Amino acid sequence: MTDPIRLGQHRLPDGRDLAWAEWGPEDGTAVLLCPGAATSRRLGFGTDVVDALGIRLISVDRPGLGASDPAPGRTLTDFAADIGELRRAVLDSAELAVVGYSAGGPFALACAAEGVAVRAAVVAGADEFASFDSGLPDDLRDMVELVAADPAAAEQSFAEFGSADALWQLITRSSPEVDLAVYRAPGFEPVFRRAMADGFAQGPAGYARDTVLAMSRWPFAVADVRTPVDLWYGGLDTSPSHSPDHGTTLAGRLPSARHHLVPDAGGSLLWTHAGAILRGLVGADR
């Protein structure tokens, strides 16, 4: 895992700064990463292949995370608007592909729904759990019901949990060995944990807001998303929030989805299968 080769911030029309990191050639095909829960822009993926593929990989700090200014009360649609402004001002309105990892999945789909991205990939991503009538684990169902009943109380509850150490413990407790081998690797763990520490640098409010948005009804109909979407799930993933079962249900609701189930991978396939994910986005495997 390599450090970003460029860091940037853009002043949005409402005065907030949106921060990002980059790898790969500046004139490459733009691919934007929506990182996982409370993870900052400094953790990329596929950084060893972006040059060969001609990809300009951009990882963005969502509002309130890392170096991006907070935006209390923000929505998934607001995030897509921020990325649309970034695309206009920084990328000269070039075509943009977007990747959403884990809790970043809903943010990537929002960009697809709003026409900000021309292609998307959701990797080990969460589905719209608020639309499920049944089939959710008890803990996940409790979170969805709390958000539906009292979003403000839910956001406060998530903020009280939120810290980089608590998130690391949750990830390592719920991950299979195939993922722990990635997360605890000497060249990966320090970068991963630093990115989570950066994610909480402004406190837990950004993480809490993201969680509320993921657990709420989304402000777009998944079935109306016509942008091509690659769905990537690992067959050994044991996380209740992005198990391979959710990839199957999401694929059934997205009219233009290509569903990839990798039998011997876990939730860490963003890193173990980065080349295939990126080649799919830029058309190298089509």
Coordinates of N, CA, C and O in Angstrom, one line a residue, residues 143-273:
M143 N -30.7 -1.4 14.5 CA -30.2 -0.1 14.0 C -31.2 0.5 13.0 O -31.4 1.7 13.1
V144 N -31.7 -0.3 12.1 CA -32.6 0.3 11.1 C -33.9 0.8 11.8 O -34.4 1.9 11.4
E145 N -34.4 0.1 12.7 CA -35.6 0.5 13.4 C -35.4 1.8 14.3 O -36.2 2.6 14.3
L146 N -34.2 1.9 14.9 CA -33.9 3.1 15.7 C -33.8 4.3 14.8 O -34.3 5.4 15.1
V147 N -33.2 4.1 13.6 CA -33.1 5.3 12.7 C -34.4 5.7 12.2 O -34.7 6.9 12.1
A148 N -35.3 4.7 11.9 CA -36.6 5.0 11.4 C -37.5 5.7 12.5 O -38.2 6.7 12.2
A149 N -37.3 5.3 13.7 CA -38.1 5.8 14.8 C -37.7 7.2 15.3 O -38.5 8.1 15.5
D150 N -36.3 7.4 15.3 CA -35.8 8.6 15.9 C -34.4 8.9 15.3 O -33.4 8.5 15.9
P151 N -34.3 9.5 14.1 CA -33.0 9.6 13.5 C -32.0 10.4 14.4 O -30.8 10.0 14.4
A152 N -32.4 11.4 15.1 CA -31.5 12.2 15.9 C -30.9 11.3 17.0 O -29.7 11.4 17.3
A153 N -31.8 10.6 17.7 CA -31.3 9.7 18.8 C -30.4 8.6 18.2 O -29.4 8.3 18.8
A154 N -30.7 8.1 17.0 CA -29.8 7.1 16.4 C -28.4 7.7 16.1 O -27.4 7.1 16.4
E155 N -28.4 8.9 15.6 CA -27.2 9.6 15.3 C -26.3 9.8 16.5 O -25.1 9.6 16.5
Q156 N -27.0 10.2 17.6 CA -26.3 10.4 18.9 C -25.7 9.1 19.4 O -24.6 9.0 19.8
S157 N -26.5 8.0 19.2 CA -26.0 6.7 19.7 C -24.8 6.2 18.9 O -23.8 5.7 19.4
F158 N -24.8 6.4 17.6 CA -23.7 6.0 16.7 C -22.5 6.8 17.1 O -21.3 6.3 17.0
A159 N -22.7 8.1 17.4 CA -21.6 9.0 17.8 C -20.9 8.5 19.1 O -19.7 8.6 19.2
E160 N -21.7 8.0 20.0 CA -21.2 7.6 21.3 C -20.3 6.3 21.1 O -19.4 6.1 21.8
F161 N -20.7 5.5 20.1 CA -19.9 4.3 19.8 C -18.6 4.7 19.1 O -17.5 4.0 19.3
G162 N -18.6 5.7 18.3 CA -17.6 5.9 17.3 C -16.3 6.3 17.8 O -16.1 7.3 18.4
S163 N -15.3 5.5 17.4 CA -13.9 5.8 17.6 C -13.1 4.9 16.7 O -13.5 3.8 16.3
A164 N -11.8 5.3 16.4 CA -11.0 4.5 15.5 C -10.7 3.1 16.1 O -10.8 2.1 15.5
D165 N -10.5 3.1 17.4 CA -10.2 1.8 18.1 C -11.4 0.9 18.1 O -11.3 -0.3 17.9
A166 N -12.6 1.5 18.4 CA -13.8 0.7 18.5 C -14.1 0.1 17.1 O -14.5 -1.1 17.0
L167 N -13.9 0.9 16.0 CA -14.1 0.4 14.7 C -13.2 -0.7 14.3 O -13.5 -1.8 13.7
W168 N -11.9 -0.6 14.7 CA -10.9 -1.6 14.4 C -11.3 -2.9 15.1 O -11.2 -4.0 14.5
Q169 N -11.7 -2.8 16.4 CA -12.1 -4.0 17.1 C -13.3 -4.7 16.5 O -13.3 -5.9 16.4
L170 N -14.2 -3.9 16.0 CA -15.4 -4.4 15.4 C -15.0 -5.2 14.1 O -15.5 -6.3 13.9
I171 N -14.2 -4.6 13.3 CA -13.8 -5.2 12.0 C -13.0 -6.5 12.3 O -13.3 -7.5 11.6
T172 N -12.1 -6.5 13.2 CA -11.3 -7.7 13.4 C -12.1 -8.8 14.1 O -11.8 -10.0 13.9
R173 N -13.0 -8.4 14.9 CA -13.8 -9.4 15.6 C -14.8 -10.2 14.6 O -15.1 -11.3 14.8
S174 N -15.2 -9.5 13.6 CA -16.2 -10.0 12.7 C -15.7 -10.5 11.4 O -16.4 -10.9 10.5
S175 N -14.4 -10.5 11.2 CA -13.7 -10.8 9.9 C -13.2 -12.2 9.9 O -12.6 -12.7 10.9
P176 N -13.3 -13.0 8.8 CA -12.8 -14.3 8.7 C -11.2 -14.2 8.5 O -10.7 -13.1 8.2
E177 N -10.6 -15.3 8.6 CA -9.1 -15.4 8.5 C -8.6 -14.8 7.2 O -7.6 -14.2 7.1
V178 N -9.4 -15.0 6.1 CA -8.9 -14.6 4.8 C -8.8 -13.0 4.8 O -7.9 -12.5 4.1
D179 N -9.7 -12.4 5.6 CA -9.6 -10.9 5.7 C -8.6 -10.5 6.7 O -7.8 -9.5 6.5
L180 N -8.5 -11.2 7.8 CA -7.5 -10.8 8.8 C -6.1 -10.9 8.3 O -5.2 -10.1 8.7
A181 N -5.8 -11.8 7.4 CA -4.5 -11.9 6.8 C -4.2 -10.6 6.0 O -3.0 -10.2 5.9
V182 N -5.2 -9.9 5.4 CA -4.9 -8.7 4.7 C -4.8 -7.5 5.7 O -3.9 -6.8 5.7
Y183 N -5.8 -7.4 6.6 CA -5.9 -6.3 7.5 C -4.7 -6.2 8.5 O -4.3 -5.1 8.9
R184 N -4.2 -7.4 8.9 CA -3.1 -7.4 9.9 C -1.7 -7.5 9.2 O -0.7 -7.6 9.9
A185 N -1.7 -7.5 7.9 CA -0.4 -7.5 7.2 C 0.5 -6.3 7.6 O 0.0 -5.2 7.7
P186 N 1.8 -6.5 7.8 CA 2.6 -5.4 8.3 C 2.6 -4.2 7.4 O 2.7 -3.0 7.8
G187 N 2.4 -4.4 6.1 CA 2.4 -3.2 5.2 C 1.0 -2.6 5.0 O 0.9 -1.6 4.3
F188 N 0.0 -3.2 5.6 CA -1.4 -2.7 5.5 C -2.0 -2.2 6.8 O -2.6 -1.1 6.8
E189 N -1.8 -2.9 7.9 CA -2.5 -2.5 9.1 C -2.1 -1.1 9.5 O -3.1 -0.3 9.9
P190 N -0.9 -0.7 9.5 CA -0.6 0.7 9.9 C -1.3 1.8 9.1 O -1.8 2.8 9.6
V191 N -1.4 1.5 7.8 CA -2.0 2.4 6.8 C -3.5 2.4 7.1 O -4.2 3.5 7.1
F192 N -4.1 1.3 7.2 CA -5.5 1.1 7.5 C -5.9 1.9 8.8 O -6.9 2.6 8.8
R193 N -5.2 1.6 9.8 CA -5.5 2.2 11.1 C -5.3 3.7 11.1 O -6.0 4.4 11.8
R194 N -4.3 4.2 10.4 CA -4.1 5.6 10.3 C -5.2 6.3 9.6 O -5.7 7.4 9.9
A195 N -5.7 5.6 8.5 CA -6.8 6.1 7.8 C -8.1 6.2 8.6 O -8.9 7.2 8.5
M196 N -8.3 5.2 9.5 CA -9.4 5.3 10.4 C -9.2 6.4 11.5 O -10.2 7.1 11.8
A197 N -8.0 6.6 12.0 CA -7.8 7.6 12.9 C -8.0 9.0 12.3 O -8.6 9.9 12.9
D198 N -7.6 9.1 11.0 CA -7.9 10.4 10.3 C -9.4 10.6 10.1 O -9.9 11.7 10.2
G199 N -10.1 9.5 9.9 CA -11.6 9.5 9.7 C -12.3 10.1 11.0 O -13.3 10.8 10.8
F200 N -11.7 9.8 12.1 CA -12.3 10.4 13.4 C -11.6 11.6 13.9 O -11.8 12.0 15.0
A201 N -10.7 12.2 13.1 CA -9.9 13.4 13.5 C -10.8 14.5 14.0 O -10.4 15.3 14.9
Q202 N -12.0 14.7 13.4 CA -12.9 15.8 13.8 C -13.9 15.3 14.8 O -14.8 16.0 15.2
G203 N -13.7 14.1 15.3 CA -14.7 13.5 16.2 C -15.6 12.5 15.5 O -15.4 12.3 14.3
P204 N -16.6 12.0 16.2 CA -17.4 10.9 15.6 C -18.6 11.3 14.8 O -19.4 10.5 14.2
A205 N -18.9 12.7 14.7 CA -20.1 13.1 14.1 C -20.2 12.7 12.6 O -21.3 12.4 12.1
G206 N -19.1 12.8 11.8 CA -19.2 12.4 10.4 C -19.5 10.9 10.3 O -20.3 10.6 9.4
Y207 N -18.9 10.1 11.1 CA -19.2 8.7 11.0 C -20.6 8.4 11.4 O -21.3 7.6 10.7
A208 N -21.1 9.1 12.4 CA -22.5 8.9 12.8 C -23.5 9.3 11.8 O -24.5 8.6 11.5
R209 N -23.2 10.4 11.1 CA -24.1 10.9 10.0 C -24.1 9.9 8.9 O -25.2 9.5 8.3
D210 N -23.0 9.4 8.5 CA -22.9 8.4 7.4 C -23.7 7.2 7.7 O -24.4 6.6 6.9
T211 N -23.6 6.7 9.0 CA -24.3 5.5 9.4 C -25.8 5.7 9.3 O -26.6 4.8 8.9
V212 N -26.3 6.9 9.8 CA -27.7 7.2 9.7 C -28.2 7.1 8.2 O -29.2 6.6 7.8
L213 N -27.4 7.7 7.3 CA -27.8 7.8 5.9 C -27.8 6.4 5.3 O -28.7 6.0 4.5
A214 N -26.8 5.5 5.7 CA -26.8 4.1 5.1 C -28.0 3.3 5.7 O -28.5 2.5 4.9
M215 N -28.5 3.6 6.9 CA -29.5 2.8 7.5 C -30.9 3.4 7.2 O -31.9 2.8 7.6
S216 N -31.0 4.5 6.6 CA -32.3 5.2 6.3 C -32.8 4.7 4.9 O -32.0 4.1 4.1
R217 N -34.0 5.1 4.6 CA -34.4 4.9 3.2 C -33.6 5.9 2.3 O -33.4 7.0 2.7
W218 N -33.1 5.3 1.2 CA -32.3 6.2 0.4 C -33.2 7.1 -0.5 O -34.3 6.8 -0.8
P219 N -32.7 8.3 -0.8 CA -33.5 9.3 -1.6 C -33.6 9.0 -3.1 O -33.8 10.0 -3.8
F220 N -33.4 7.8 -3.5 CA -33.5 7.4 -4.9 C -33.9 5.9 -4.9 O -33.7 5.2 -3.9
A221 N -34.6 5.6 -6.0 CA -35.1 4.2 -6.1 C -33.9 3.4 -6.8 O -33.5 3.7 -7.9
V222 N -33.5 2.3 -6.1 CA -32.4 1.5 -6.7 C -32.8 1.0 -8.1 O -32.0 1.0 -9.0
A223 N -34.0 0.6 -8.2 CA -34.5 0.1 -9.5 C -34.4 1.1 -10.7 O -34.4 0.7 -11.8
D224 N -34.3 2.4 -10.3 CA -34.3 3.4 -11.3 C -32.8 3.8 -11.7 O -32.6 4.6 -12.6
V225 N -31.8 3.2 -11.1 CA -30.5 3.5 -11.4 C -30.1 2.8 -12.7 O -30.0 1.5 -12.8
R226 N -29.9 3.5 -13.8 CA -29.6 2.9 -15.1 C -28.1 2.9 -15.4 O -27.7 2.3 -16.4
T227 N -27.3 3.6 -14.6 CA -25.8 3.5 -14.8 C -25.3 2.1 -14.6 O -25.7 1.4 -13.7
P228 N -24.4 1.6 -15.5 CA -23.9 0.3 -15.3 C -23.1 0.2 -14.0 O -22.3 1.0 -13.6
V229 N -23.5 -0.9 -13.2 CA -22.9 -1.1 -11.9 C -22.3 -2.5 -11.8 O -23.0 -3.5 -12.0
D230 N -21.1 -2.6 -11.4 CA -20.4 -3.8 -11.1 C -20.6 -4.1 -9.6 O -20.2 -3.2 -8.8
L231 N -21.1 -5.2 -9.2 CA -21.2 -5.6 -7.8 C -20.2 -6.7 -7.5 O -20.2 -7.7 -8.2
W232 N -19.3 -6.5 -6.5 CA -18.3 -7.4 -6.1 C -18.5 -7.8 -4.7 O -18.5 -7.0 -3.8
Y233 N -18.6 -9.2 -4.5 CA -18.7 -9.7 -3.1 C -17.9 -11.0 -3.0 O -17.6 -11.7 -4.0
G234 N -17.3 -11.1 -1.8 CA -16.5 -12.3 -1.5 C -17.4 -13.4 -0.9 O -18.1 -13.2 0.1
G235 N -17.2 -14.6 -1.4 CA -18.0 -15.7 -0.9 C -17.7 -16.1 0.6 O -18.6 -16.7 1.2
L236 N -16.6 -15.7 1.1 CA -16.2 -16.0 2.5 C -16.5 -14.8 3.5 O -16.1 -14.9 4.6
D237 N -17.1 -13.8 3.0 CA -17.3 -12.6 3.8 C -18.4 -12.9 4.8 O -19.5 -13.4 4.5
T238 N -18.1 -12.7 6.1 CA -19.0 -13.0 7.2 C -19.6 -11.8 7.8 O -20.4 -11.9 8.8
S239 N -19.4 -10.6 7.3 CA -20.0 -9.4 7.9 C -21.5 -9.4 7.7 O -22.0 -9.6 6.6
P240 N -22.2 -9.1 8.7 CA -23.7 -9.1 8.6 C -24.2 -7.9 7.7 O -25.3 -8.0 7.1
S241 N -23.4 -6.9 7.5 CA -23.8 -5.7 6.8 C -23.4 -5.8 5.3 O -24.0 -5.0 4.5
H242 N -22.5 -6.7 4.9 CA -22.2 -6.8 3.5 C -21.8 -8.2 3.1 O -20.8 -8.5 2.4
S243 N -22.6 -9.1 3.6 CA -22.4 -10.5 3.2 C -22.8 -10.7 1.8 O -23.4 -9.9 1.1
P244 N -22.3 -11.8 1.2 CA -22.6 -12.1 -0.3 C -24.1 -12.2 -0.5 O -24.5 -11.9 -1.7
D245 N -24.9 -12.5 0.5 CA -26.4 -12.6 0.2 C -26.9 -11.2 -0.2 O -27.8 -11.1 -1.0
H246 N -26.3 -10.2 0.4 CA -26.8 -8.8 0.1 C -26.4 -8.5 -1.4 O -27.1 -7.7 -2.0
G247 N -25.3 -9.0 -1.8 CA -24.9 -8.8 -3.2 C -26.0 -9.4 -4.2 O -26.3 -8.8 -5.2
T248 N -26.5 -10.5 -3.8 CA -27.5 -11.2 -4.6 C -28.8 -10.4 -4.7 O -29.4 -10.2 -5.8
T249 N -29.2 -9.9 -3.5 CA -30.5 -9.1 -3.5 C -30.3 -7.8 -4.2 O -31.2 -7.3 -5.0
L250 N -29.2 -7.1 -4.0 CA -28.9 -5.9 -4.7 C -28.8 -6.0 -6.2 O -29.4 -5.2 -7.0
A251 N -28.2 -7.1 -6.7 CA -28.1 -7.4 -8.1 C -29.5 -7.6 -8.7 O -29.8 -7.2 -9.9
G252 N -30.4 -8.2 -7.9 CA -31.8 -8.4 -8.4 C -32.6 -7.1 -8.6 O -33.6 -7.1 -9.3
R253 N -32.1 -6.0 -7.9 CA -32.9 -4.7 -8.0 C -32.2 -3.7 -8.9 O -32.9 -2.7 -9.3
L254 N -31.0 -3.9 -9.3 CA -30.3 -3.0 -10.2 C -30.4 -3.5 -11.6 O -29.9 -4.6 -11.9
P255 N -31.1 -2.8 -12.5 CA -31.3 -3.3 -13.8 C -30.1 -3.5 -14.7 O -30.1 -4.3 -15.6
S256 N -29.0 -2.7 -14.4 CA -27.8 -2.8 -15.2 C -26.6 -3.4 -14.5 O -25.5 -3.0 -14.7
A257 N -26.9 -4.2 -13.5 CA -25.8 -4.8 -12.6 C -25.1 -5.9 -13.3 O -25.7 -6.8 -14.0
R258 N -23.8 -6.0 -13.1 CA -23.0 -7.2 -13.3 C -22.5 -7.7 -12.0 O -21.8 -7.0 -11.2
H259 N -23.0 -8.9 -11.6 CA -22.7 -9.4 -10.3 C -21.5 -10.4 -10.3 O -21.5 -11.4 -11.0
H260 N -20.5 -10.1 -9.5 CA -19.3 -10.9 -9.4 C -19.2 -11.4 -8.0 O -19.1 -10.7 -7.0
L261 N -19.3 -12.7 -7.9 CA -19.1 -13.4 -6.6 C -17.8 -14.2 -6.6 O -17.6 -15.1 -7.5
V262 N -16.8 -13.8 -5.8 CA -15.5 -14.4 -5.8 C -15.5 -15.4 -4.6 O -15.4 -15.0 -3.5
P263 N -15.6 -16.7 -4.9 CA -15.8 -17.7 -3.9 C -14.8 -17.7 -2.8 O -15.1 -18.0 -1.6
D264 N -13.5 -17.5 -3.1 CA -12.4 -17.7 -2.1 C -12.0 -16.3 -1.5 O -11.0 -16.2 -0.8
A265 N -12.8 -15.3 -1.7 CA -12.4 -13.9 -1.2 C -13.3 -13.6 0.0 O -14.4 -14.2 0.2
G266 N -12.9 -12.6 0.8 CA -13.7 -12.1 1.9 C -14.1 -10.6 1.6 O -14.1 -10.2 0.4
G267 N -14.3 -9.9 2.6 CA -14.7 -8.5 2.5 C -13.5 -7.6 2.1 O -13.7 -6.5 1.7
S268 N -12.3 -8.2 2.1 CA -11.1 -7.4 1.8 C -10.9 -7.4 0.3 O -9.8 -7.0 -0.2
L269 N -11.8 -7.9 -0.5 CA -11.5 -8.1 -2.0 C -11.3 -6.7 -2.7 O -10.8 -6.7 -3.8
L270 N -11.6 -5.6 -2.1 CA -11.2 -4.3 -2.7 C -9.7 -4.3 -2.9 O -9.3 -3.7 -3.9
W271 N -9.0 -4.9 -2.0 CA -7.5 -4.9 -2.1 C -7.0 -6.2 -2.8 O -6.1 -6.1 -3.6
T272 N -7.6 -7.3 -2.5 CA -7.1 -8.6 -3.1 C -7.5 -8.7 -4.6 O -6.8 -9.5 -5.3
H273 N -8.5 -8.1 -5.0 CA -9.0 -8.1 -6.4 C -9.1 -6.8 -7.0 O -9.9 -6.5 -7.9

